[in-house]
Protein backbone atom coordinates (compact mmCIF):
# COMPACT_ATOMS: atom_id res chain seq x y z
CA MET A 1 -16.86 57.09 -151.76
CA LYS A 2 -17.29 55.99 -147.89
CA VAL A 3 -20.71 55.10 -146.77
CA TYR A 4 -21.01 58.05 -144.12
CA THR A 5 -20.18 61.39 -145.28
CA LYS A 6 -20.73 63.30 -142.27
CA THR A 7 -23.00 65.94 -144.15
CA GLY A 8 -25.99 65.47 -142.07
CA ASP A 9 -24.46 65.27 -138.66
CA GLU A 10 -26.37 68.56 -137.82
CA GLY A 11 -29.58 67.14 -138.52
CA LYS A 12 -29.89 68.07 -141.86
CA THR A 13 -29.92 66.11 -145.31
CA SER A 14 -30.37 67.45 -149.03
CA LEU A 15 -32.94 66.60 -151.07
CA LEU A 16 -32.86 65.21 -154.75
CA SER A 17 -33.94 68.85 -156.06
CA LYS A 18 -30.38 70.29 -154.00
CA GLN A 19 -32.63 71.92 -150.89
CA ARG A 20 -30.96 71.11 -147.70
CA VAL A 21 -33.90 70.12 -144.91
CA TYR A 22 -33.81 68.69 -141.29
CA LYS A 23 -34.44 65.25 -141.12
CA ASP A 24 -37.63 65.42 -139.10
CA ASP A 25 -39.11 67.26 -142.32
CA ILE A 26 -42.51 65.80 -143.21
CA ARG A 27 -40.82 65.38 -146.75
CA VAL A 28 -38.34 63.13 -145.67
CA GLU A 29 -40.73 60.97 -142.99
CA ALA A 30 -42.78 60.50 -146.34
CA TYR A 31 -39.97 59.07 -148.50
CA GLY A 32 -38.57 57.69 -145.50
CA THR A 33 -41.51 55.55 -144.46
CA VAL A 34 -42.27 54.45 -148.46
CA ASP A 35 -38.33 53.37 -147.99
CA GLU A 36 -39.72 51.18 -144.96
CA ALA A 37 -42.58 49.78 -147.19
CA ASN A 38 -39.91 48.58 -149.88
CA ALA A 39 -38.03 46.85 -147.28
CA ALA A 40 -41.05 45.17 -145.84
CA MET A 41 -42.06 44.04 -149.52
CA GLY A 42 -38.65 42.53 -149.75
CA LEU A 43 -38.68 40.67 -146.66
CA ALA A 44 -42.31 39.18 -148.56
CA LYS A 45 -40.09 38.59 -151.50
CA SER A 46 -37.03 36.68 -149.78
CA LEU A 47 -39.46 34.41 -148.12
CA THR A 48 -41.56 33.23 -151.06
CA ASP A 49 -40.48 30.43 -153.64
CA LYS A 50 -43.52 31.45 -156.03
CA GLU A 51 -42.02 33.02 -159.12
CA TRP A 52 -45.52 34.77 -159.96
CA VAL A 53 -45.63 36.29 -156.31
CA THR A 54 -41.97 37.59 -156.97
CA SER A 55 -43.03 39.13 -160.25
CA VAL A 56 -45.88 40.99 -158.84
CA ILE A 57 -43.57 42.44 -155.72
CA HIS A 58 -40.09 43.05 -157.93
CA PRO A 59 -41.53 45.71 -160.22
CA VAL A 60 -43.47 47.48 -157.71
CA GLN A 61 -40.15 47.72 -155.62
CA VAL A 62 -38.28 49.58 -158.53
CA GLU A 63 -41.11 52.06 -158.98
CA LEU A 64 -41.11 52.75 -155.42
CA ILE A 65 -37.38 54.15 -155.94
CA GLN A 66 -38.77 56.36 -158.36
CA LEU A 67 -41.81 57.50 -156.33
CA ASN A 68 -39.08 58.15 -153.64
CA ALA A 69 -37.57 60.39 -156.29
CA ASP A 70 -40.65 62.20 -156.96
CA LEU A 71 -40.94 63.06 -152.98
CA ALA A 72 -37.75 64.19 -152.19
CA THR A 73 -38.08 66.95 -155.31
CA GLU A 74 -39.23 70.11 -154.00
CA SER A 75 -41.15 71.42 -157.42
CA ASP A 76 -44.17 71.83 -158.82
CA ASP A 77 -43.08 71.39 -162.01
CA SER A 78 -44.95 68.12 -162.95
CA ALA A 79 -42.97 67.52 -166.28
CA LYS A 80 -40.22 66.37 -163.64
CA TYR A 81 -42.12 63.81 -162.10
CA ARG A 82 -41.70 59.99 -162.61
CA ILE A 83 -44.78 58.56 -161.31
CA THR A 84 -47.72 59.10 -163.31
CA SER A 85 -51.33 58.30 -163.86
CA ASP A 86 -50.19 55.03 -165.93
CA ASN A 87 -48.47 53.79 -163.00
CA VAL A 88 -51.47 54.05 -160.97
CA GLN A 89 -53.66 52.25 -163.79
CA LYS A 90 -51.12 49.40 -164.01
CA LEU A 91 -51.54 48.68 -160.32
CA GLU A 92 -54.95 48.83 -160.83
CA GLN A 93 -54.95 46.05 -163.46
CA ILE A 94 -52.81 43.87 -161.27
CA ILE A 95 -55.46 44.23 -158.31
CA ASP A 96 -58.29 43.42 -160.54
CA SER A 97 -56.30 40.23 -161.88
CA LEU A 98 -55.42 38.81 -158.64
CA GLU A 99 -59.18 39.72 -157.42
CA GLU A 100 -60.42 36.83 -159.96
CA ARG A 101 -58.06 34.02 -158.19
CA ARG A 102 -59.02 35.03 -154.82
CA ILE A 103 -61.77 33.62 -152.90
CA PRO A 104 -63.65 36.56 -151.14
CA ASP A 105 -63.56 37.33 -147.74
CA ASN A 106 -66.40 38.69 -145.57
CA HIS A 107 -64.85 39.33 -142.49
CA PHE A 108 -62.16 40.73 -141.03
CA VAL A 109 -58.53 39.19 -141.28
CA THR A 110 -56.08 38.54 -138.73
CA PRO A 111 -52.56 39.01 -140.09
CA GLY A 112 -50.36 35.74 -139.99
CA GLY A 113 -51.65 32.96 -141.83
CA THR A 114 -48.54 32.55 -143.55
CA THR A 115 -44.91 34.30 -143.02
CA VAL A 116 -45.29 35.80 -146.77
CA SER A 117 -48.64 36.68 -146.17
CA ALA A 118 -47.44 38.37 -142.56
CA ALA A 119 -44.69 40.18 -144.62
CA LEU A 120 -47.16 41.56 -146.99
CA ASP A 121 -49.95 42.52 -144.35
CA LEU A 122 -46.89 44.35 -142.62
CA ALA A 123 -45.95 46.34 -145.60
CA ARG A 124 -49.43 46.96 -146.52
CA THR A 125 -49.56 48.76 -143.12
CA VAL A 126 -46.54 50.94 -143.68
CA VAL A 127 -47.86 51.93 -146.98
CA ARG A 128 -50.72 53.14 -145.38
CA ARG A 129 -48.70 55.25 -142.92
CA ALA A 130 -46.77 56.56 -146.16
CA GLU A 131 -49.71 57.55 -147.79
CA ARG A 132 -50.88 59.25 -144.37
CA CYS A 133 -47.35 61.39 -144.18
CA VAL A 134 -48.36 62.13 -147.89
CA VAL A 135 -51.55 63.45 -147.26
CA LYS A 136 -50.04 65.25 -144.53
CA LEU A 137 -47.28 66.92 -146.51
CA LYS A 138 -49.91 67.75 -149.55
CA ARG A 139 -51.33 70.51 -147.03
CA GLN A 140 -47.96 72.54 -146.64
CA GLU A 141 -46.35 71.66 -149.91
CA PHE A 142 -47.08 70.39 -153.74
CA VAL A 143 -46.95 66.38 -154.29
CA PRO A 144 -47.90 65.42 -157.53
CA SER A 145 -51.57 63.70 -156.99
CA PRO A 146 -50.34 60.37 -158.98
CA VAL A 147 -47.98 59.81 -155.79
CA ALA A 148 -50.70 59.85 -153.56
CA LEU A 149 -52.90 57.53 -155.89
CA TYR A 150 -50.05 55.20 -156.18
CA LEU A 151 -49.71 54.48 -152.19
CA ASN A 152 -53.41 54.29 -151.89
CA ARG A 153 -53.73 51.73 -154.53
CA LEU A 154 -50.32 49.59 -153.29
CA SER A 155 -51.98 48.99 -149.86
CA ASP A 156 -55.29 47.30 -151.99
CA LEU A 157 -52.67 45.23 -153.95
CA LEU A 158 -50.90 44.20 -150.99
CA PHE A 159 -54.29 43.36 -148.99
CA VAL A 160 -55.25 41.16 -151.99
CA LEU A 161 -51.69 39.72 -152.78
CA ALA A 162 -51.44 38.32 -148.86
CA ARG A 163 -55.06 36.92 -149.24
CA CYS A 164 -53.83 35.09 -152.54
CA VAL A 165 -50.92 33.77 -150.96
CA GLU A 166 -52.51 32.71 -147.80
CA GLN A 167 -55.57 30.45 -149.49
CA GLU A 168 -53.14 29.08 -151.81
CA GLU A 169 -50.79 27.73 -149.09
CA LEU A 170 -53.89 26.69 -147.13
CA VAL A 171 -55.29 24.59 -150.23
CA VAL A 172 -51.69 22.79 -150.72
CA LYS A 173 -51.55 22.11 -147.07
CA VAL A 174 -55.14 20.49 -147.02
CA THR A 175 -54.16 18.76 -150.14
CA ASN A 176 -51.27 17.15 -149.06
CA ASN A 177 -52.81 16.06 -145.67
CA ILE A 178 -55.02 14.40 -147.79
CA VAL A 179 -52.60 12.85 -149.80
CA GLN A 180 -50.74 11.80 -146.88
CA GLY A 181 -54.03 10.38 -144.98
CA LEU A 182 -54.75 8.07 -148.36
CA ASN A 183 -51.14 6.99 -148.52
CA LYS A 184 -50.72 5.87 -144.99
CA ARG A 185 -51.68 2.26 -146.07
CA SER A 186 -50.59 0.98 -149.37
CA ASP A 187 -53.54 -1.93 -149.51
CA LEU A 188 -56.21 1.31 -148.95
CA LYS A 189 -56.85 1.55 -152.82
CA THR A 190 -57.97 -2.43 -153.28
CA MET A 191 -60.23 -2.56 -150.36
CA LEU A 192 -63.12 -1.31 -152.12
CA THR A 193 -63.91 -4.18 -154.16
CA LEU A 194 -66.42 -3.94 -157.03
CA ASP A 195 -68.80 -6.51 -155.46
CA LYS A 196 -69.20 -4.09 -151.94
CA ALA A 197 -69.94 -1.54 -154.31
CA LYS A 198 -72.49 -3.16 -156.11
CA LYS A 199 -73.95 -4.20 -152.50
CA ILE A 200 -73.63 -0.60 -151.35
CA ILE A 201 -75.45 0.44 -154.30
CA GLU A 202 -78.34 -2.20 -154.15
CA ALA A 203 -79.22 -1.29 -150.82
CA ALA A 204 -79.36 2.81 -151.80
CA GLU A 205 -81.39 1.77 -154.77
CA LYS A 206 -84.01 0.06 -152.39
CA LYS A 207 -84.28 2.78 -150.18
CA SER A 208 -84.55 5.24 -153.09
CA GLN A 209 -87.46 2.89 -154.46
CA GLU A 210 -89.17 3.16 -151.21
CA ILE A 211 -89.25 6.86 -151.37
CA GLY A 212 -90.57 6.99 -154.64
CA VAL A 213 -87.66 9.50 -155.96
CA PRO A 214 -85.31 8.12 -159.08
CA MET A 215 -81.65 8.82 -158.27
CA VAL A 216 -77.68 8.78 -159.08
CA ILE A 217 -75.47 6.35 -156.77
CA ALA A 218 -71.91 6.54 -157.10
CA VAL A 219 -69.30 4.27 -155.03
CA VAL A 220 -65.36 5.72 -155.49
CA ASP A 221 -62.26 4.15 -153.60
CA CYS A 222 -60.26 5.88 -151.26
CA GLY A 223 -58.68 8.02 -153.98
CA GLY A 224 -61.41 9.24 -155.35
CA ASN A 225 -61.47 6.94 -158.27
CA LEU A 226 -65.04 5.45 -159.63
CA VAL A 227 -65.78 1.97 -158.89
CA ALA A 228 -69.51 1.93 -159.26
CA GLN A 229 -72.32 4.27 -160.93
CA HIS A 230 -75.90 3.46 -161.12
CA ARG A 231 -78.51 5.83 -162.62
CA GLU A 232 -81.96 4.82 -162.24
CA ASP A 233 -84.96 5.24 -165.05
CA ASN A 234 -85.82 9.31 -165.26
CA ALA A 235 -82.88 10.42 -162.63
CA LEU A 236 -81.57 13.82 -163.77
CA LEU A 237 -78.98 14.13 -165.79
CA ALA A 238 -77.01 16.34 -163.33
CA SER A 239 -77.11 13.92 -161.05
CA ILE A 240 -74.70 11.81 -162.87
CA SER A 241 -71.47 14.29 -161.93
CA LEU A 242 -73.10 15.58 -158.86
CA SER A 243 -73.29 11.82 -157.40
CA LEU A 244 -69.83 11.20 -158.33
CA ASN A 245 -68.30 14.31 -156.93
CA LYS A 246 -70.35 13.98 -153.49
CA ALA A 247 -68.56 10.79 -153.13
CA TYR A 248 -65.30 12.04 -154.44
CA THR A 249 -65.87 14.96 -151.60
CA ALA A 250 -66.40 12.84 -149.08
CA VAL A 251 -62.92 10.68 -149.45
CA ALA A 252 -61.29 14.13 -150.44
CA LEU A 253 -62.39 15.94 -147.15
CA LYS A 254 -62.70 12.64 -144.85
CA MET A 255 -66.06 13.63 -143.97
CA PRO A 256 -70.01 13.66 -144.64
CA THR A 257 -70.76 16.64 -147.45
CA ASP A 258 -73.28 17.85 -145.52
CA GLN A 259 -70.35 18.67 -142.41
CA ALA A 260 -68.49 20.38 -145.19
CA ALA A 261 -71.34 22.30 -145.69
CA ALA A 262 -71.18 23.74 -142.67
CA LEU A 263 -67.22 24.52 -142.35
CA SER A 264 -67.64 26.32 -145.37
CA GLN A 265 -70.25 28.98 -144.29
CA PRO A 266 -68.38 32.83 -144.23
CA GLY A 267 -66.38 33.08 -141.21
CA GLN A 268 -65.87 29.20 -140.91
CA GLN A 269 -62.69 27.52 -141.71
CA LEU A 270 -63.38 25.90 -145.01
CA TYR A 271 -65.06 28.91 -146.37
CA GLY A 272 -64.59 29.02 -150.24
CA ILE A 273 -63.24 25.29 -150.55
CA ASN A 274 -65.70 24.80 -152.99
CA THR A 275 -64.22 26.96 -155.47
CA THR A 276 -60.60 24.85 -155.56
CA ASN A 277 -60.03 21.87 -157.38
CA GLU A 278 -61.83 22.99 -160.16
CA GLY A 279 -65.19 23.18 -158.82
CA ARG A 280 -65.24 19.60 -157.98
CA LEU A 281 -65.82 19.97 -154.19
CA VAL A 282 -69.46 19.39 -153.49
CA ILE A 283 -70.69 21.20 -150.36
CA PHE A 284 -74.21 19.99 -149.81
CA GLY A 285 -75.78 16.86 -148.51
CA GLY A 286 -75.28 13.22 -150.11
CA GLY A 287 -71.93 12.55 -149.74
CA ILE A 288 -70.57 10.13 -147.43
CA PRO A 289 -67.20 8.55 -146.55
CA ILE A 290 -66.84 4.65 -146.02
CA TYR A 291 -64.74 3.34 -143.58
CA GLU A 292 -63.92 -0.37 -142.86
CA ASN A 293 -62.03 -1.27 -139.76
CA ASP A 294 -61.34 2.64 -138.81
CA LEU A 295 -59.60 2.57 -142.17
CA LEU A 296 -61.17 4.97 -145.35
CA ILE A 297 -61.80 2.43 -147.94
CA GLY A 298 -63.77 4.87 -150.09
CA GLY A 299 -66.84 7.13 -150.62
CA ILE A 300 -70.94 7.07 -151.32
CA GLY A 301 -72.44 9.95 -153.67
CA VAL A 302 -76.25 10.40 -154.45
CA SER A 303 -78.00 13.18 -156.20
CA GLY A 304 -81.69 13.16 -157.26
CA GLY A 305 -83.74 14.49 -154.46
CA SER A 306 -83.73 16.73 -151.69
CA VAL A 307 -80.85 16.99 -149.61
CA ASP A 308 -82.28 15.25 -146.90
CA GLU A 309 -83.45 12.57 -149.68
CA ASP A 310 -80.17 12.26 -150.79
CA MET A 311 -78.58 11.81 -147.48
CA THR A 312 -81.06 9.03 -146.40
CA VAL A 313 -80.42 6.69 -149.61
CA ALA A 314 -76.99 7.27 -149.27
CA GLN A 315 -76.95 5.69 -145.64
CA ALA A 316 -79.21 3.23 -146.50
CA GLY A 317 -76.28 2.32 -148.67
CA LEU A 318 -74.04 2.21 -146.13
CA GLU A 319 -75.78 0.10 -143.98
CA SER A 320 -75.64 -2.70 -146.14
CA LEU A 321 -71.88 -3.25 -145.12
């Protein structure tokens, strides 16, 4: 068969249920908009190299074809329809699973963080338009309720999926930047010696004794690996891991942990970063990167007192250099 049939030259088309309607009919507008959304989802799928993203998008595209068949059927016999409440429930389950992995947003999102998320946001807005078309159609003709519900849930799914993709790529980008920075000099890993670490810890311990607060003090190299750790008598057990993770965070982000705390507030560029790296990033004061001749050689982390006390002791350790 030829692609062109000439049957629509007079401005009419055939529904799946054989009725002839004008091409600007609201039913045609509805399934045409769904087709547009499907194409936008296809664009997002073509742009990603993540198999888990494709595994979410493709099955939905297949279901949208079935949904369009329902929209192109002018009948009130619900037994003939393809999209059911089971399809809607399946979308809700996918949304719930995506919500568990994404960092919550407490502000309006500006699309365009990544190419894939931008395409997903485009698809989401088209789905919203398709939903409006279906609402208008339902006021004039019969439309099975699962169709409208499906489109409503789909727009939510695309929003959450876009945020997951966006945030995953941001974490990868930040991590790569950190790794590249650490690898600029091949001798960085050997520059923070055990002797230097002991001097730093000795100075920090002296300050902690002056203020009368038992501390745990950790020093790591430029790769975040432990060089030395010291626990004073009666220091909190929790401070063992906290001090090490503070030192690691200072190296990983190349900034004091109190600065990371400010940048990770809602609406700031590092919001939610503490939920990455299996929770290892600590975003309150007490961790400071160690530089020598403008080169990052390691980090110090202190825990046991208040945030201000931890920062004071950590700074005293640095001054030993």
